[in-house]
Coordinates of C-alpha atoms and ligand atoms in Angstrom, one line a residue:
X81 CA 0.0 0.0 0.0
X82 CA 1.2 3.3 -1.0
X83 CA 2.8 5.7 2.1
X84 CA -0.1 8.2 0.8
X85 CA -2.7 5.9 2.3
X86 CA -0.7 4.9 5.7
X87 CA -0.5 8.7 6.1
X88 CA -4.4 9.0 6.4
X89 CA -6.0 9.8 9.2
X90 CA -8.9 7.8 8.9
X91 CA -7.6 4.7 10.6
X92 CA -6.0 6.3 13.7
X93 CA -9.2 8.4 14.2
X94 CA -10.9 4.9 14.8
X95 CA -8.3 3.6 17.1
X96 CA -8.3 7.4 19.1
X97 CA -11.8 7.2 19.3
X98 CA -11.6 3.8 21.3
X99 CA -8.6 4.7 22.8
X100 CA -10.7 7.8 24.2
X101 CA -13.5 6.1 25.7
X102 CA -12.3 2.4 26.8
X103 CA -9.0 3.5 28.6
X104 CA -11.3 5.8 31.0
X105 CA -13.4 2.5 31.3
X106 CA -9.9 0.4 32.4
X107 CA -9.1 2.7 34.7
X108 CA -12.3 3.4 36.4
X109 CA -12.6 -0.8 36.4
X110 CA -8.8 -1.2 37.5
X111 CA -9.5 1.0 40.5
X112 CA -12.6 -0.4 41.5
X113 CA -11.0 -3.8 41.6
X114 CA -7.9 -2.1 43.9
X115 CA -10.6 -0.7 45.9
X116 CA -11.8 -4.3 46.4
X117 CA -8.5 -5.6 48.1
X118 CA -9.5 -3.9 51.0
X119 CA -10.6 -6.2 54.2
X120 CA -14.0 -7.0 53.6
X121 CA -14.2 -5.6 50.1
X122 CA -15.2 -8.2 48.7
X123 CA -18.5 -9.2 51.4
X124 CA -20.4 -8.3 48.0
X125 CA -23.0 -10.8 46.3
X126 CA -22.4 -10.9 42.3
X127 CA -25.2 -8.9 41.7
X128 CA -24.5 -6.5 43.7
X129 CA -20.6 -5.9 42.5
X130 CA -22.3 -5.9 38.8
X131 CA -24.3 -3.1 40.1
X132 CA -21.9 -1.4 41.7
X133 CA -19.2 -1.4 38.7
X134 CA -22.0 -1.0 35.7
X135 CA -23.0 2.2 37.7
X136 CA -19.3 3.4 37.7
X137 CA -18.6 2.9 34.4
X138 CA -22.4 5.1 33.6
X139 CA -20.9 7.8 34.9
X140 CA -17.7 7.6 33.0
X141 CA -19.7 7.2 30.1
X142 CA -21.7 10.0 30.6
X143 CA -19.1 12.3 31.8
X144 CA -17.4 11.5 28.4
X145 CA -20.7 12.6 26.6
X146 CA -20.8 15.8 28.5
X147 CA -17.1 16.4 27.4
X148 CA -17.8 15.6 23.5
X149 CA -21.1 18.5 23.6
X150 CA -18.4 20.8 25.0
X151 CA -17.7 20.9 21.0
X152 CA -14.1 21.7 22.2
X153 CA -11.4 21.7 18.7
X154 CA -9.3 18.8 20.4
X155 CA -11.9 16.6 21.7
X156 CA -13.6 17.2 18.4
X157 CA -10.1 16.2 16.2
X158 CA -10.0 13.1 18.9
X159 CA -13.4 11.8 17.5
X160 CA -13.1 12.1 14.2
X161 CA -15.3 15.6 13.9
X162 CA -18.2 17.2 15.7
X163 CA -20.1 15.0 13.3
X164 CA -18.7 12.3 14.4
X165 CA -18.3 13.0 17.9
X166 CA -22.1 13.9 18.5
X167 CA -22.9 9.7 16.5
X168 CA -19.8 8.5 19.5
X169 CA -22.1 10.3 22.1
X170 CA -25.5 9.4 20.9
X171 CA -24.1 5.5 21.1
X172 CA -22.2 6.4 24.6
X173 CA -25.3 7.6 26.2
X174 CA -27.5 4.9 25.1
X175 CA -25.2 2.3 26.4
X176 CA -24.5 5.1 29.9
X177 CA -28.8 4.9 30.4
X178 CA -28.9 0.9 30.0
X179 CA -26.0 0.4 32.3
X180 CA -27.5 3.8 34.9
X181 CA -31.3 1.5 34.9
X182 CA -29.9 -1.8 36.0
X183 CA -28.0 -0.1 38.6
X184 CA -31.0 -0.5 41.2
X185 CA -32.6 -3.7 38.9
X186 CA -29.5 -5.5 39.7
X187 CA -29.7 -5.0 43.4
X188 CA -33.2 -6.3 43.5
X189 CA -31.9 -10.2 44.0
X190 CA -29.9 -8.9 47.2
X191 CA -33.0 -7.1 48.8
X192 CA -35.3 -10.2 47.9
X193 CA -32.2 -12.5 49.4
X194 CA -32.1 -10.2 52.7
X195 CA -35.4 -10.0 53.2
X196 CA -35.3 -5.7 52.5
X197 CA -38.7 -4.6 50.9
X198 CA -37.8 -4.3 47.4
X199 CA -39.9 -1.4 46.8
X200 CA -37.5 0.6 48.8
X201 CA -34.7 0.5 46.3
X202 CA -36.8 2.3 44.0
X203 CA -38.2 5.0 46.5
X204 CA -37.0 8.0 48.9
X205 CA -35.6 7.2 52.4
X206 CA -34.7 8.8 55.0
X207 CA -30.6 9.1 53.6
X208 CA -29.9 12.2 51.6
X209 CA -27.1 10.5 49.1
X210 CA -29.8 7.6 48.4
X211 CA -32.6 10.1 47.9
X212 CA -30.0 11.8 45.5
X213 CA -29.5 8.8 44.0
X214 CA -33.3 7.9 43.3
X215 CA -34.0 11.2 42.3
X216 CA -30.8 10.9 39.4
X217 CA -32.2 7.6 38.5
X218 CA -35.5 8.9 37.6
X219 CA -34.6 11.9 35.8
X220 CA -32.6 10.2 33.5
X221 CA -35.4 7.7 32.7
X222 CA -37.4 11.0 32.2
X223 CA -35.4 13.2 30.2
X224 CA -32.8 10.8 28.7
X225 CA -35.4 7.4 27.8
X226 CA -38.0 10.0 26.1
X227 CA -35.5 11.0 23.7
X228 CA -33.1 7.8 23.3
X229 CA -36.1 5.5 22.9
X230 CA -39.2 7.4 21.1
X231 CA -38.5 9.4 17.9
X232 CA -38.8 13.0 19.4
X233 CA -37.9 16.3 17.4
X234 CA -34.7 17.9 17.3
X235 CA -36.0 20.6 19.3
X236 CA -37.1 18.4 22.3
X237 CA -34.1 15.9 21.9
X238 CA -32.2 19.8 22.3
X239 CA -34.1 20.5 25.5
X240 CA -33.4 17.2 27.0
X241 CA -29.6 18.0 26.1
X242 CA -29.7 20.9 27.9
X243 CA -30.6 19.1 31.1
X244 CA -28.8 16.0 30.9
X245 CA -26.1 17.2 33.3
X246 CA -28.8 17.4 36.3
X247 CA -29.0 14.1 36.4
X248 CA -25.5 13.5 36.0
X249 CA -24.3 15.4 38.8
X250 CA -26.9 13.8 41.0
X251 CA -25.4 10.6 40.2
X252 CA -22.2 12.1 40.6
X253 CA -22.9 12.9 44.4
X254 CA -24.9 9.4 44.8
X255 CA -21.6 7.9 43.7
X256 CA -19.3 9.9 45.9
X257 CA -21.8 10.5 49.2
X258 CA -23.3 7.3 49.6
X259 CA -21.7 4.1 51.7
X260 CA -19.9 2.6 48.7
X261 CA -16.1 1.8 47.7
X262 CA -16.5 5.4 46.2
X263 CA -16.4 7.3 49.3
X264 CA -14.1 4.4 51.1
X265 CA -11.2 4.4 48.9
X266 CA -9.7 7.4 47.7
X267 CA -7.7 6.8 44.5
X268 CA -11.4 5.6 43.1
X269 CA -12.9 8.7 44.5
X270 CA -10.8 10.8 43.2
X271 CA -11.2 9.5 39.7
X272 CA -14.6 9.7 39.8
X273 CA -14.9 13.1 41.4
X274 CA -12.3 14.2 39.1
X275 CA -14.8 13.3 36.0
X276 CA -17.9 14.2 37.7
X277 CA -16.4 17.6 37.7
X278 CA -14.5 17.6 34.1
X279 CA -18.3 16.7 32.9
X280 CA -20.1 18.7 34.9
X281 CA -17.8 22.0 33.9
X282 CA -18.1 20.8 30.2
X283 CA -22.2 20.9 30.8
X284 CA -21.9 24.3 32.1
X285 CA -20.2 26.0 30.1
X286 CA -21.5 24.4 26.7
X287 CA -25.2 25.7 28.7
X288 CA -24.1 29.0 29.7
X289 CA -20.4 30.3 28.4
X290 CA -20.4 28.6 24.8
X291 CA -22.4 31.4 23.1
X292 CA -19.6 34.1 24.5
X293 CA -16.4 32.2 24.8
X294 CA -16.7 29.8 21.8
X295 CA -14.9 31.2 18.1
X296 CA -18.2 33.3 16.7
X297 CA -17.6 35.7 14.0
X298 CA -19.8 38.3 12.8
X299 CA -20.6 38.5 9.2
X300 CA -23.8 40.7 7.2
X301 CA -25.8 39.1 4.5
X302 CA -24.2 39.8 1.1
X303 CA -27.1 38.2 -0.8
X304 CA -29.9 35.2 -0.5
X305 CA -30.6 33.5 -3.6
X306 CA -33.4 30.7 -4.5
X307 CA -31.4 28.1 -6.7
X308 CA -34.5 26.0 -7.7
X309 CA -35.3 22.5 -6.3
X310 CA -35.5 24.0 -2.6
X311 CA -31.9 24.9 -2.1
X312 CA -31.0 28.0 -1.2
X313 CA -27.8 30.4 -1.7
X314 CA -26.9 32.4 0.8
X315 CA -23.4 34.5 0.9
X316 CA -21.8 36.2 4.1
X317 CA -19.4 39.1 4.1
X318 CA -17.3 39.8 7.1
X319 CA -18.3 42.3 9.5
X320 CA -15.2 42.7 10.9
X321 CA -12.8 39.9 11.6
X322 CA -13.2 37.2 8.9
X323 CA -13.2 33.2 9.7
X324 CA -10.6 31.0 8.1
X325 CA -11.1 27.9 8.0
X326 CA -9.9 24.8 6.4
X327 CA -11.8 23.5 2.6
X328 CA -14.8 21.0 3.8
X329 CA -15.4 22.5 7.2
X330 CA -18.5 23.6 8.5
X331 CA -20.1 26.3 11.3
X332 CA -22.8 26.6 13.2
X333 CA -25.1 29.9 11.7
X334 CA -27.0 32.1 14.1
X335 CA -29.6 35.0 12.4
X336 CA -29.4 38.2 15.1
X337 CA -31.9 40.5 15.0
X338 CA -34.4 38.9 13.0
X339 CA -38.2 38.5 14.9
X340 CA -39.0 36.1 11.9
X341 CA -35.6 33.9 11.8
X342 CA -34.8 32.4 15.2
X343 CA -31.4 32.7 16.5
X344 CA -30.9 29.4 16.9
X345 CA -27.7 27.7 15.8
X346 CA -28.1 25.4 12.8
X347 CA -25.2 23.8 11.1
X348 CA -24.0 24.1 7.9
X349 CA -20.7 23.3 5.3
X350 CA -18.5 26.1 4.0
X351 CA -18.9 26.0 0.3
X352 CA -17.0 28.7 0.1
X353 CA -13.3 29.0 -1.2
X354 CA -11.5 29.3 2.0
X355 CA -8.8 32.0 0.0
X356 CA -12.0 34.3 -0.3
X357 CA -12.9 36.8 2.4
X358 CA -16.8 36.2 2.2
X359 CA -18.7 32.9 3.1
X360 CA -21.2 30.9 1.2
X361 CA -23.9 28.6 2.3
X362 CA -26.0 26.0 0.2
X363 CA -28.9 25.0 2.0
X364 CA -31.9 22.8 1.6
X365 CA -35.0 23.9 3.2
X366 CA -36.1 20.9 4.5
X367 CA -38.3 22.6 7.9
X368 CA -39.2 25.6 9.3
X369 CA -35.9 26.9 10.2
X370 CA -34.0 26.1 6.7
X371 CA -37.1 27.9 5.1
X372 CA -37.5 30.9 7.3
X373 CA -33.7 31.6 6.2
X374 CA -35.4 33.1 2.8
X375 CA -36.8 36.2 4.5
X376 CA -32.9 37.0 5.0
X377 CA -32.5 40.4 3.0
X378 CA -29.1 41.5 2.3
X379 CA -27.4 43.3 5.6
X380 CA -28.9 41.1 7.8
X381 CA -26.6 40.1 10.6
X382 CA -25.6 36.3 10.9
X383 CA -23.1 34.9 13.9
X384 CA -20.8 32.3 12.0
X385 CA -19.4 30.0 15.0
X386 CA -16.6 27.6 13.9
X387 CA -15.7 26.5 12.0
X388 CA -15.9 22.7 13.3
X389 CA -15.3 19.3 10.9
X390 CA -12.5 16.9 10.1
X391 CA -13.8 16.2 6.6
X392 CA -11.1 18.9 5.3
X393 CA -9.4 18.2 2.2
X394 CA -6.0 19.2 4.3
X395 CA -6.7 15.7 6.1
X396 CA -6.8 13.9 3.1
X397 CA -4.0 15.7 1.4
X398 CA -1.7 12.6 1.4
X399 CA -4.0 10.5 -1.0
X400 CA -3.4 11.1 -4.4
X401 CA -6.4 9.7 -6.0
X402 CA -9.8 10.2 -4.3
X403 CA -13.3 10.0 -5.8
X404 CA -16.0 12.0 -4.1
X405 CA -19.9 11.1 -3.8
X406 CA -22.0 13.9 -3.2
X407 CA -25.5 12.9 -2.8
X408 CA -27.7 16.2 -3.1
X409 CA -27.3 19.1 -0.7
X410 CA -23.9 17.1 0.3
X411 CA -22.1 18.6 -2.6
X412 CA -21.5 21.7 0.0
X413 CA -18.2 20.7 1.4
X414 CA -17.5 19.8 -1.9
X415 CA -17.7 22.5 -3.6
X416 CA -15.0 24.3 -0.9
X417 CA -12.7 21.4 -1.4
X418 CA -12.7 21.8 -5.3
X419 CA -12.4 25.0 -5.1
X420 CA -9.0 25.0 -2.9
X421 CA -8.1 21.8 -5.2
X422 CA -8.2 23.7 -7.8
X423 CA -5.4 26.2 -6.4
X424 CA -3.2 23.4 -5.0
X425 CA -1.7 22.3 -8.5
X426 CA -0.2 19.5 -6.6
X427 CA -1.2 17.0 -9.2
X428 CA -4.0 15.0 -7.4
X429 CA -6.4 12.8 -9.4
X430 CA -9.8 14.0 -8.5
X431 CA -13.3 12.3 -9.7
X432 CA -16.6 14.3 -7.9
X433 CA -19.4 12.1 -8.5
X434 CA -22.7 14.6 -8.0
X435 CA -25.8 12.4 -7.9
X436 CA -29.0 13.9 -7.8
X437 CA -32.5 12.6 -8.8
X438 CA -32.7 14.3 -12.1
X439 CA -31.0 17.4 -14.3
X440 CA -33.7 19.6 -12.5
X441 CA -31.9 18.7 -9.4
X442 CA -28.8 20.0 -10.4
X443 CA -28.7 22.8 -8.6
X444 CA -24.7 23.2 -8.6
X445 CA -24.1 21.6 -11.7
X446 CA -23.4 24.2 -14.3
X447 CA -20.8 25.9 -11.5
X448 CA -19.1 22.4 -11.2
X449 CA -18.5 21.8 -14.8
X450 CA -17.1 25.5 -15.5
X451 CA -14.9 24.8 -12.3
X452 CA -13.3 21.2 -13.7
X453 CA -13.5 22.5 -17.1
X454 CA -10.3 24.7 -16.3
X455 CA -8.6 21.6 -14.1
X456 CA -7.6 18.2 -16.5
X457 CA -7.0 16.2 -12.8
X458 CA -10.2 16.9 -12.1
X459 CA -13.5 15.0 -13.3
X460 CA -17.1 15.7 -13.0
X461 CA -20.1 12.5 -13.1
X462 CA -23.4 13.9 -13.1
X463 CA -25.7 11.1 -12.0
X464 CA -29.4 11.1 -12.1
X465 CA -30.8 8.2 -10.1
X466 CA -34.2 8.7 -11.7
X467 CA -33.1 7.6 -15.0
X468 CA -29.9 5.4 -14.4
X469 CA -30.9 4.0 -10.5
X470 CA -29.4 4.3 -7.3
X471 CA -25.5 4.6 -7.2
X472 CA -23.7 1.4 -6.8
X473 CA -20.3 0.7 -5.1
X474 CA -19.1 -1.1 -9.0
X475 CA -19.7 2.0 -10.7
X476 CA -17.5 4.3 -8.2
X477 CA -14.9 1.6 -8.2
X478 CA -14.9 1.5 -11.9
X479 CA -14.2 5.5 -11.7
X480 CA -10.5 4.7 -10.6
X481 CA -7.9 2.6 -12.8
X482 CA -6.6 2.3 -8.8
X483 CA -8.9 1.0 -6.8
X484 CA -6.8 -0.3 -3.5
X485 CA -5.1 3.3 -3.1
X486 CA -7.9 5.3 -3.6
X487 CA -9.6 7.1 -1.2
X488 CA -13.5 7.3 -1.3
X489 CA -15.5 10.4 0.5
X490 CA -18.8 10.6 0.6
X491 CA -21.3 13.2 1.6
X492 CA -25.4 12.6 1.4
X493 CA -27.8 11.4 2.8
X494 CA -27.5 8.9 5.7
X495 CA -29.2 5.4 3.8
X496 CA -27.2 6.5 0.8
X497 CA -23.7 6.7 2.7
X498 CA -24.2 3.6 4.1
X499 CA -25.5 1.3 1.5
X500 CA -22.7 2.6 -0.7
X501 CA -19.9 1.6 2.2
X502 CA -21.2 -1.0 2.6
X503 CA -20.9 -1.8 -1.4
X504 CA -17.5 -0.8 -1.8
X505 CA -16.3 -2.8 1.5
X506 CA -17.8 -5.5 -0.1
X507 CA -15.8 -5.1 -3.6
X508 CA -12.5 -5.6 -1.1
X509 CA -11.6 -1.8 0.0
X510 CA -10.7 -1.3 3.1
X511 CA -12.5 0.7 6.0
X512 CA -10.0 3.7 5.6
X513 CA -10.4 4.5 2.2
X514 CA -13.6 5.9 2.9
X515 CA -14.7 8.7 4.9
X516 CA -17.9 10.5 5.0
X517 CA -19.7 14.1 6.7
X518 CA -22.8 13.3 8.0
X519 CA -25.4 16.1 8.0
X520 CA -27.3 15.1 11.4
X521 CA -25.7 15.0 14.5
X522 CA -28.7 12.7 15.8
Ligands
FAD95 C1 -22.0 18.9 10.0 C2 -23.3 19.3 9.3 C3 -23.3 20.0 8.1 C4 -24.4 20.4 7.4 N1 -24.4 21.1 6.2 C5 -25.5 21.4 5.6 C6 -25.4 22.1 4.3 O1 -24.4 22.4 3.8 N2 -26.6 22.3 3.7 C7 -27.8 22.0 4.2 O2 -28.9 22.2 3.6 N3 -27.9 21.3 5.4 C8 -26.8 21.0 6.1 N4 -26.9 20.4 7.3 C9 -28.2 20.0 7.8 C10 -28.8 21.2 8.4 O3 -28.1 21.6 9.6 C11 -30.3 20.8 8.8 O4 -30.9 20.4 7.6 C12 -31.0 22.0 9.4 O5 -30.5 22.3 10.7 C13 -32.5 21.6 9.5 O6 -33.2 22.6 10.2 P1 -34.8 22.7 10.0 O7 -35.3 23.1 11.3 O8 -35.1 23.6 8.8 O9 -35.3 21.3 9.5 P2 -36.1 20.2 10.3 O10 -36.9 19.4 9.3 O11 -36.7 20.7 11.5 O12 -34.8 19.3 10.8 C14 -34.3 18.3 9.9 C15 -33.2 17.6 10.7 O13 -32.1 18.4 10.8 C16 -31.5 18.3 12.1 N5 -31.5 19.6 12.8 C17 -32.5 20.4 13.0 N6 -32.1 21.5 13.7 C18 -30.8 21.3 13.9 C19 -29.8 22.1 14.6 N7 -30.1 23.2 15.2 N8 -28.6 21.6 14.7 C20 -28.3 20.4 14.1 N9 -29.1 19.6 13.5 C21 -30.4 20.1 13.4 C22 -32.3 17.2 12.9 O14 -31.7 16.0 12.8 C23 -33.6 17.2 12.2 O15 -34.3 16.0 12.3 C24 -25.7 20.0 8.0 C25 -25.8 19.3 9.2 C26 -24.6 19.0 9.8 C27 -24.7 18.2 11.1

């Protein structure tokens, strides 16, 4: 294999991203076990040291959720992306709920075995930490299940965000307070305390400092442009400092000032040239938010937070061949990368697959041809699933006289990314010739 492909960062992002959340898990394991070599430490019945270690290793999980939403740069280029970081979170905190529920469940055997009304496990007593604890156990079934386990809207699975960290800390304090190898042994309680504050500060400030502290950039609306087939063009001039930021990066938009935008933040990719001092966005209006953005008259301010991404063509720099699949809107990034490609003259073979359901479609297409038109490395497909089907991983292959060093990014939607890995695993690639930006952090 080629040293271009053994440079990519693909494969190590997998092993940082385990790396990240099992050696946390060891050591919060490793101590517990320590902790157990004291006299007596081990006067536990099976269920109960299940319970006791599954609960520990919640609130590491959870903590490690909390630190992910901080959307800090380094935890972010540890995971892969924000992208990618909010999917590792999603996952965490399902498997951080399951492991927080059994917690009492598992005790239940124990109670029955010494007689203790069962019931009382699950109810207040009269001791604050296991009050604490109960009250942590049911607001995470309240705010967390709702969300994990029924298909609520962004905005409510956003409100349940927000308060996650109530319940964490209240587990935190269970943990530490009541009679448990937590509170007995202090190299365990200090790892513990030690996350419960890490992930408590990340909670805090992502709830209350973010919007002041975080990179935001002011920038006016240059112009707002309806390209056909619901997308829509938006451009942003600086209004004062300008953001740079790297070719396939996105940022977080927030309207000011508008009563009929919200201010909320939405995410979106730079399809921009980075080299250029104003900002462009392609969006599809797909809900109230992405359609409201048409009432956006030029002068208009917008807060450009960011930018945020991994899917940057500087990361994929080493590999000289790459094809691209941009399903739809997911030609954004795209259209930054080629853009700086087109610059870099650093003789990279580049195929940009742009598959849309028909010409009509094609929003970007005429600007994609007169931009590859001027570059012989670079090609343009135009695919229009309506007439020729659905993509398959044998025509993308079949794009590339180089198969087994090429590298394969793809951005679209979610069934279409997937089926299309899938594919080209299939046809013998290997998992790190292919990357992808996904355009839903849920
Ligand atoms: C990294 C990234 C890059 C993106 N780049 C683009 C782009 O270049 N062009 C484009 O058209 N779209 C892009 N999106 C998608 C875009 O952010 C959503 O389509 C938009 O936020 C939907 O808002 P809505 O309320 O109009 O739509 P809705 O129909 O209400 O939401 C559609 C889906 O978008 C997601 N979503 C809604 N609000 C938010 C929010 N505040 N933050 C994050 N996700 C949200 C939810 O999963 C929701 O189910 C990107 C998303 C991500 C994560």
């Amino acid at each position: 294999m080629p040293e271009g492909l053994r440079r990519l960062p693909i494969r190590r992002q997998h092993q940082a991203v385990e790396f990240a959340v099992l050696s946390p898990c060891v050591v919060i394991v490793a101590l517990w076990l320590w902790s157990k070599t004291r006299p007596g430490g081990w006067e536990v019945t099976l269920p109960q040291a299940l319970s006791q270690v599954l609960s520990l290793i919640a609130i590491q999980l959870f903590a490690i959720v909390l630190v992910i939403a901080a959307r800090s740069r380094g935890i972010e280029r540890i995971y892969g992306g924000l992208d990618k970081g909010y999917r590792t979170h999603g996952k965490l905190a399902k498997v951080a709920f399951g492991l927080m529920l059994a917690h009492p469940v598992l005790l239940v055997p124990h109670y029955l075995a010494t007689g203790q009304p069962v019931p009382a496990l699950f109810w207040f007593a009269d001791f604050w930490p296991r009050n604490v604890g109960v009250a942590s156990w049911y607001l995470f079934i309240g705010f967390v299940g709702l969300t994990l386990w029924r298909k609520v809207d962004y905005q409510h699975w956003l409100v349940s965000h927000r308060v996650l960290g109530v319940p964490f800390v209240l587990a935190g304090v269970h943990a530490v307070a009541a009679a448990s190898d937590v509170r007995a042994f202090e190299p365990l309680r200090f790892w513990v305390v030690f996350w419960v504050v890490l992930g408590t500060a990340c909670w805090l400030y992502k709830l209350f400092l973010y919007e002041r502290l975080a990179r935001r950039y002011a920038y006016r609306v240059e112009s707002v442009e309806e390209k056909g087939g619901g997308i829509l063009d938006l451009r942003l001039a600086p209004d004062g400092a300008r953001m740079s930021y790297e070719p396939g990066e996105f940022a977080f938009l927030s309207v000011q000032g508008r009563a009929d935008v919200s201010p909320e933040q939405h995410p979106f990719s730079l399809a921009s040239d980075p080299a250029r001092r104003g900002l462009r966005f392609g969006v599809r209006q797909t809900g109230d938010y992405t359609k409201s953005l048409s009432r956006l008259r030029p002068g208009d301010r917008v807060d450009v937070f960011g930018p945020y991404g991994e899917f940057t063509s500087y990361n994929f720099d080493s590999a000289r061949r790459q094809v691209w699949i941009a399903g739809g809107i997911g030609v954004t990034p795209f259209l930054s990368m080629l853009q700086h490609e087109s610059h870099t003259e650093d003789g990279k073979r580049l195929t940009l697959v742009y598959s849309v359901k028909s010409r009509a479609q094609a929003v970007y297409a005429e600007e994609l041809e007169a931009l590859v038109a001027m570059e012989p490395a670079i090609d343009l497909v135009l695919h229009f699933s309506d007439d020729e089907g659905f993509l398959t991983g044998e025509r993308l292959v079949a794009l590339t006289d180089q198969p087994e060093t090429t590298l394969f990014l793809m951005c679209g939607p979610g069934p279409m990314m997937k089926g299309l890995r899938r594919q080209l695993l299939g046809l013998g690639l290997k998992p790190h010739q292919i990357d992808f930006e996904e355009f839903d952090f849920v």
